[in-house]
JSON list of C-alpha atoms in Angstrom, two decimals:
[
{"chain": "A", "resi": 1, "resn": "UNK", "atom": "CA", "xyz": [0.00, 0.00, 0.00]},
{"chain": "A", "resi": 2, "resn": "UNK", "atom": "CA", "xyz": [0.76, 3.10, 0.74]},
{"chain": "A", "resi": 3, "resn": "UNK", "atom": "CA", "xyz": [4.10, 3.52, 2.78]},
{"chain": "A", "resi": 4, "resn": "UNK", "atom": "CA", "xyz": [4.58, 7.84, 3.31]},
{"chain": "A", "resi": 5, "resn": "UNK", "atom": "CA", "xyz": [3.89, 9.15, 6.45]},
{"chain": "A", "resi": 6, "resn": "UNK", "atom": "CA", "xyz": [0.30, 11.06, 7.12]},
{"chain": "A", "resi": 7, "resn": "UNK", "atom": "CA", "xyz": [1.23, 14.52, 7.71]},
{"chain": "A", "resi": 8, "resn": "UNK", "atom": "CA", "xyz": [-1.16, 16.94, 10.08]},
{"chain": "A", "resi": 9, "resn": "UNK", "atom": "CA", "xyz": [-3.14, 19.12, 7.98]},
{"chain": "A", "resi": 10, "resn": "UNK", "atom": "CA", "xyz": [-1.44, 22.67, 7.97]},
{"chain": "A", "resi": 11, "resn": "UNK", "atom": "CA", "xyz": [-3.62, 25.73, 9.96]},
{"chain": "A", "resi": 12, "resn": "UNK", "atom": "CA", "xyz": [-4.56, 28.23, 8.15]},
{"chain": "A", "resi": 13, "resn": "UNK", "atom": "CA", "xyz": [-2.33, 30.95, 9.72]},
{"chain": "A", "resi": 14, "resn": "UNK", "atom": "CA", "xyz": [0.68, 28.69, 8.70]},
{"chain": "A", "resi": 15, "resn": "UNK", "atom": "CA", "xyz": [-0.40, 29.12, 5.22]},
{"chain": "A", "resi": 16, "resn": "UNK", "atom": "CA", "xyz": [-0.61, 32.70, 5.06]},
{"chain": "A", "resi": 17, "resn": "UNK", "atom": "CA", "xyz": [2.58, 33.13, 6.67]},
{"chain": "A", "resi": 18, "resn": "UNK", "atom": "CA", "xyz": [4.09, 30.85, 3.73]},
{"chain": "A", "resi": 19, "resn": "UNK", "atom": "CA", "xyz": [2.17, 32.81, 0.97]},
{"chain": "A", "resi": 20, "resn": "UNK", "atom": "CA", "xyz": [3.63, 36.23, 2.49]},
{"chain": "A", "resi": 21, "resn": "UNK", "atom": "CA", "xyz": [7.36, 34.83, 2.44]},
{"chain": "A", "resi": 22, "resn": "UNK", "atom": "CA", "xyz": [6.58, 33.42, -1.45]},
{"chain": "A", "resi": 23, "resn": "UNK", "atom": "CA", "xyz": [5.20, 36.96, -1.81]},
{"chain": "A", "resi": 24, "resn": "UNK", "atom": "CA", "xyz": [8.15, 38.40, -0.82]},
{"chain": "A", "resi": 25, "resn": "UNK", "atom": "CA", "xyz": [10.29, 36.70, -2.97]},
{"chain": "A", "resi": 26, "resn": "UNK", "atom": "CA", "xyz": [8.79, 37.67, -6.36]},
{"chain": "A", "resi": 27, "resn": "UNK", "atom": "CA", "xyz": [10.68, 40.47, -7.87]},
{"chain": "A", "resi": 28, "resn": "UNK", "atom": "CA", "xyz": [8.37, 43.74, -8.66]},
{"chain": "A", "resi": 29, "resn": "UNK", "atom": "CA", "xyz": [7.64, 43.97, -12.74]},
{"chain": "A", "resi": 30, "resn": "UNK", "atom": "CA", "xyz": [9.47, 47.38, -12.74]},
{"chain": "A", "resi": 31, "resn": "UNK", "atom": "CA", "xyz": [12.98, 45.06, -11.91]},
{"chain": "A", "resi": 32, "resn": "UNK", "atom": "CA", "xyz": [12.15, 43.15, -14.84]},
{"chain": "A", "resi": 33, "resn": "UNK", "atom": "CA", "xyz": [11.00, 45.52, -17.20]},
{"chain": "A", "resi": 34, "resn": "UNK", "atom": "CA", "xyz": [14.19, 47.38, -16.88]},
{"chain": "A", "resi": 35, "resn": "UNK", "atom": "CA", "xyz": [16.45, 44.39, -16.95]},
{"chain": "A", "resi": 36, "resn": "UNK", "atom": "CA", "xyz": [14.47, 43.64, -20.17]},
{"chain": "A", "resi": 37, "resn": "UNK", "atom": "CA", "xyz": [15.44, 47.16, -21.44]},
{"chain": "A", "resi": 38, "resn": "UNK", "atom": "CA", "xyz": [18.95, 46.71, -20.35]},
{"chain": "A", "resi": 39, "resn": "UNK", "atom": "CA", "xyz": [18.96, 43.54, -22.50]},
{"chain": "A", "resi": 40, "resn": "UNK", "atom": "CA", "xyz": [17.63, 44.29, -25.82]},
{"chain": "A", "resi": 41, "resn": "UNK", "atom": "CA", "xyz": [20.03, 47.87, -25.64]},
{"chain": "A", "resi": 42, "resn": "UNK", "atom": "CA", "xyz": [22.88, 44.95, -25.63]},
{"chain": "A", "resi": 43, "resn": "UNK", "atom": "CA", "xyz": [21.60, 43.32, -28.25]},
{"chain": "A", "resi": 44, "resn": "UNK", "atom": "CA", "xyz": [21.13, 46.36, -30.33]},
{"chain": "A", "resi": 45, "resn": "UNK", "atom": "CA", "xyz": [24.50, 47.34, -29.42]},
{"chain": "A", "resi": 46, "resn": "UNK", "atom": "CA", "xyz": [26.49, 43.95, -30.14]},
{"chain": "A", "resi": 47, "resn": "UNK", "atom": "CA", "xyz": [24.16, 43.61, -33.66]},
{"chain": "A", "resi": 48, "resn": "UNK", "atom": "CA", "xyz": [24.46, 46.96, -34.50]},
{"chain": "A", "resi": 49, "resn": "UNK", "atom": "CA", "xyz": [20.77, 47.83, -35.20]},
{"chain": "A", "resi": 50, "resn": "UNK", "atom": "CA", "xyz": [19.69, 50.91, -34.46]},
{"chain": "A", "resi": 51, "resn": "UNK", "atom": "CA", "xyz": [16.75, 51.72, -32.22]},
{"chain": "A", "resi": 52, "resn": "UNK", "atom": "CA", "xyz": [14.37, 52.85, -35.06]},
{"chain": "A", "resi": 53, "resn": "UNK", "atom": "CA", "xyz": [14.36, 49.59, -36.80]},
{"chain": "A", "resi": 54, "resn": "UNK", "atom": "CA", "xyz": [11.85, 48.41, -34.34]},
{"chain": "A", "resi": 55, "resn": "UNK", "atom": "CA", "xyz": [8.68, 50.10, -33.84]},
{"chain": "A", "resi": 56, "resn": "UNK", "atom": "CA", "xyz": [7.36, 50.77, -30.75]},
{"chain": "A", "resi": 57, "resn": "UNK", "atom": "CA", "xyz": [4.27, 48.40, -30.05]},
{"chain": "A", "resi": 58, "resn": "UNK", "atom": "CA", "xyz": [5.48, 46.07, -32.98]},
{"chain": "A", "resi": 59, "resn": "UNK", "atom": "CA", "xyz": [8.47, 44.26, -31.72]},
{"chain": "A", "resi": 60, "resn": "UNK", "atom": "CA", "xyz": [10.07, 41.98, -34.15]},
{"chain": "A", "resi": 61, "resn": "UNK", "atom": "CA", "xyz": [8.07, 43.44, -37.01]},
{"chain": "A", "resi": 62, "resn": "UNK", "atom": "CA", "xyz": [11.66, 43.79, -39.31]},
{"chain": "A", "resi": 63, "resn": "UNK", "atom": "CA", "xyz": [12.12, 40.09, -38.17]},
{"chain": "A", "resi": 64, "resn": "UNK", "atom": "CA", "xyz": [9.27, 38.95, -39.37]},
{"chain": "A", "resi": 65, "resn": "UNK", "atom": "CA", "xyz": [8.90, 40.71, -42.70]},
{"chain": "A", "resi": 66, "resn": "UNK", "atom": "CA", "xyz": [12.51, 39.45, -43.74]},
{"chain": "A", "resi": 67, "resn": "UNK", "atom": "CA", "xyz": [14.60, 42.65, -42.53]},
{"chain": "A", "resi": 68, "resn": "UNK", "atom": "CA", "xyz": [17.43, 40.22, -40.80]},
{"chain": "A", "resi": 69, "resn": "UNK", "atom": "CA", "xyz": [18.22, 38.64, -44.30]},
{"chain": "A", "resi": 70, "resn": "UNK", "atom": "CA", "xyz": [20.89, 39.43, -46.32]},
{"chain": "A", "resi": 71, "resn": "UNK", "atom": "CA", "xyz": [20.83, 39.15, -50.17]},
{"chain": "A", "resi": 72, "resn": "UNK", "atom": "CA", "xyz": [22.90, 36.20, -49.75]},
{"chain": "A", "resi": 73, "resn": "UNK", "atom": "CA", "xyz": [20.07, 34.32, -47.76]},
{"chain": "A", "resi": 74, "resn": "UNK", "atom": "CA", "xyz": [18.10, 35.36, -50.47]},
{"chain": "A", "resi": 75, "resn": "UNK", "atom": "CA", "xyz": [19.69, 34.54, -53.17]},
{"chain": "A", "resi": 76, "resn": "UNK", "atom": "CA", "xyz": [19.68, 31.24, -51.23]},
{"chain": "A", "resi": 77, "resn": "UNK", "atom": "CA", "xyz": [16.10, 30.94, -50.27]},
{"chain": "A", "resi": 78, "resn": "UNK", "atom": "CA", "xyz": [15.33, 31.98, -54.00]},
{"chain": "A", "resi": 79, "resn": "UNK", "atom": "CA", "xyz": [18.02, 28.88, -55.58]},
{"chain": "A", "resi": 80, "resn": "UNK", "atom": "CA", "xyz": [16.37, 26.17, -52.87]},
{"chain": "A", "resi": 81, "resn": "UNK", "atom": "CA", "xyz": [12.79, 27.58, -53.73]},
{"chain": "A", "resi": 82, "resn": "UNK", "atom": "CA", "xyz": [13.26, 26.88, -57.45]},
{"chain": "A", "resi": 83, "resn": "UNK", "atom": "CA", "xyz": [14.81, 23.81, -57.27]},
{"chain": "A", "resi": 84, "resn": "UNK", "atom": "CA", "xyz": [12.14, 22.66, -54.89]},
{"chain": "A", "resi": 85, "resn": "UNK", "atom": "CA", "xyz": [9.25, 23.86, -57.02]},
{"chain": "A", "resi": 86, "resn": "UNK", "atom": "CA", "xyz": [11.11, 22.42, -60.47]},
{"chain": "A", "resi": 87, "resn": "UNK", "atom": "CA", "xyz": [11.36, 18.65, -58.34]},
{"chain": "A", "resi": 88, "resn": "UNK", "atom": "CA", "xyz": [8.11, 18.72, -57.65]},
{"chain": "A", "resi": 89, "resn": "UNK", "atom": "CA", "xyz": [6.90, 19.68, -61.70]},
{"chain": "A", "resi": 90, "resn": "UNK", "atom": "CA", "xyz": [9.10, 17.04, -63.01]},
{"chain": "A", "resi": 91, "resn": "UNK", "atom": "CA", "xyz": [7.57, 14.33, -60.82]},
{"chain": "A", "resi": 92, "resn": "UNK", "atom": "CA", "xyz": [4.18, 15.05, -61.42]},
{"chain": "A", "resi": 93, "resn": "UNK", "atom": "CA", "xyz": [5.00, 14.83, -65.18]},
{"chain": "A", "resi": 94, "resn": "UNK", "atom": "CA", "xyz": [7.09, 11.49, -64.67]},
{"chain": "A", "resi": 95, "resn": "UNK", "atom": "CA", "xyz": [4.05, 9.84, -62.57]},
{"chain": "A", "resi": 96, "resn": "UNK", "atom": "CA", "xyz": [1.65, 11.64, -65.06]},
{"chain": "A", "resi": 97, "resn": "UNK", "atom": "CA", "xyz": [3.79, 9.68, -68.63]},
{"chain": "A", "resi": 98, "resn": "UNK", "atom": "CA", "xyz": [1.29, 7.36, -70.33]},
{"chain": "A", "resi": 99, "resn": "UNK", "atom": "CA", "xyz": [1.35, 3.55, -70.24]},
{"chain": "A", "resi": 100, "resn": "UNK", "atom": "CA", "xyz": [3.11, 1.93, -73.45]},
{"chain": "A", "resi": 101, "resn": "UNK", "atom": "CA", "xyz": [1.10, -1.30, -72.90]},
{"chain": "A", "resi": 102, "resn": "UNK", "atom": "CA", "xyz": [-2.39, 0.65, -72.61]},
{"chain": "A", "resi": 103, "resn": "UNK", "atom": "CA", "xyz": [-1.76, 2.83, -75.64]},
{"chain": "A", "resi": 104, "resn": "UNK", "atom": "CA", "xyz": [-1.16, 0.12, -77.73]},
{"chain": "A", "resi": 105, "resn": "UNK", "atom": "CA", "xyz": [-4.08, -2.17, -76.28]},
{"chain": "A", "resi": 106, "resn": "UNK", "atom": "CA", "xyz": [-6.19, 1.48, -76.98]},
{"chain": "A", "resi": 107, "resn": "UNK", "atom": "CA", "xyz": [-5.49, 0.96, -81.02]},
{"chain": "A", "resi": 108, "resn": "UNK", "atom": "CA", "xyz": [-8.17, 0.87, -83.40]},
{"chain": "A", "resi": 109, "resn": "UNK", "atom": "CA", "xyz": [-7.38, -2.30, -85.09]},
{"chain": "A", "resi": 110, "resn": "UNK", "atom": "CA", "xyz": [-6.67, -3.97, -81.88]},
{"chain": "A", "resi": 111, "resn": "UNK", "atom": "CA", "xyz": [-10.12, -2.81, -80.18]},
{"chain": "A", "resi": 112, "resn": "UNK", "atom": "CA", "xyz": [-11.74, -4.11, -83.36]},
{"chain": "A", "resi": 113, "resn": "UNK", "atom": "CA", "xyz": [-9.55, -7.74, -83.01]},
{"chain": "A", "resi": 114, "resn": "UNK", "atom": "CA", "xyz": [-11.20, -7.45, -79.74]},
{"chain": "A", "resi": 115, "resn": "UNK", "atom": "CA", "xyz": [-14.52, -6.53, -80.66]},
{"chain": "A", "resi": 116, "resn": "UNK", "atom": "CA", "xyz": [-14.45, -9.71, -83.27]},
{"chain": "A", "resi": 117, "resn": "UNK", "atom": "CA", "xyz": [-13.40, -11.79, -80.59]},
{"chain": "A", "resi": 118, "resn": "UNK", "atom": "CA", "xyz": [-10.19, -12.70, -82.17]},
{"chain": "A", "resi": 119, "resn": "UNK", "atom": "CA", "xyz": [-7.63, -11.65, -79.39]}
]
């Protein structure tokens, strides 16, 4: 069965005293706001974007519309994305090739044989 101890169920002023010390633990949201600040001037700094690439109220708007790239990505993205789409054209073509064996049951004189009832 079961082999852990029952404990005594905790009082209630026990339990606020815990939630005040957990309480008192959490860092206010100004702390982290500002560290967050702190952080992304770094990053700026070390990538060397400036602060108007980013809009306020739109962060990671240059990120998402394709700002980071460089024309070599590009140029890259625009080689794999042609290859890609040309793979996928010539295999619907091969699968799409017609049967040798069908087109030449599909003859007139042979569908007439058949008609007959010679072949």
């Amino acid at each position: 069965m079961n082999n852990r101890p029952v404990l005594e169920p905790r009082t209630d002023a026990e339990d606020q005293a815990l939630r005040w010390q957990l309480r008192a633990l959490k860092t206010p949201d100004a702390q982290i706001d500002a560290l967050g600040d702190r952080v992304l001037a770094q990053w700026r700094e070390l990538n060397g974007e400036s602060a108007s690439a980013t809009q306020p109220g739109r962060p990671g708007a240059a990120m998402i519309l394709g700002g980071h790239m460089t024309t070599r990505r590009w140029r890259w993205v625009g080689i794999t994305t042609g290859l890609l789409i040309g793979a996928v054209i010539v295999t619907v073509m091969w699968v799409q090739k017609p049967d040798p064996t069908l087109d030449e049951l599909m003859q007139a004189d042979v569908l007439s044989q058949m008609a007959i009832g010679e072949l």
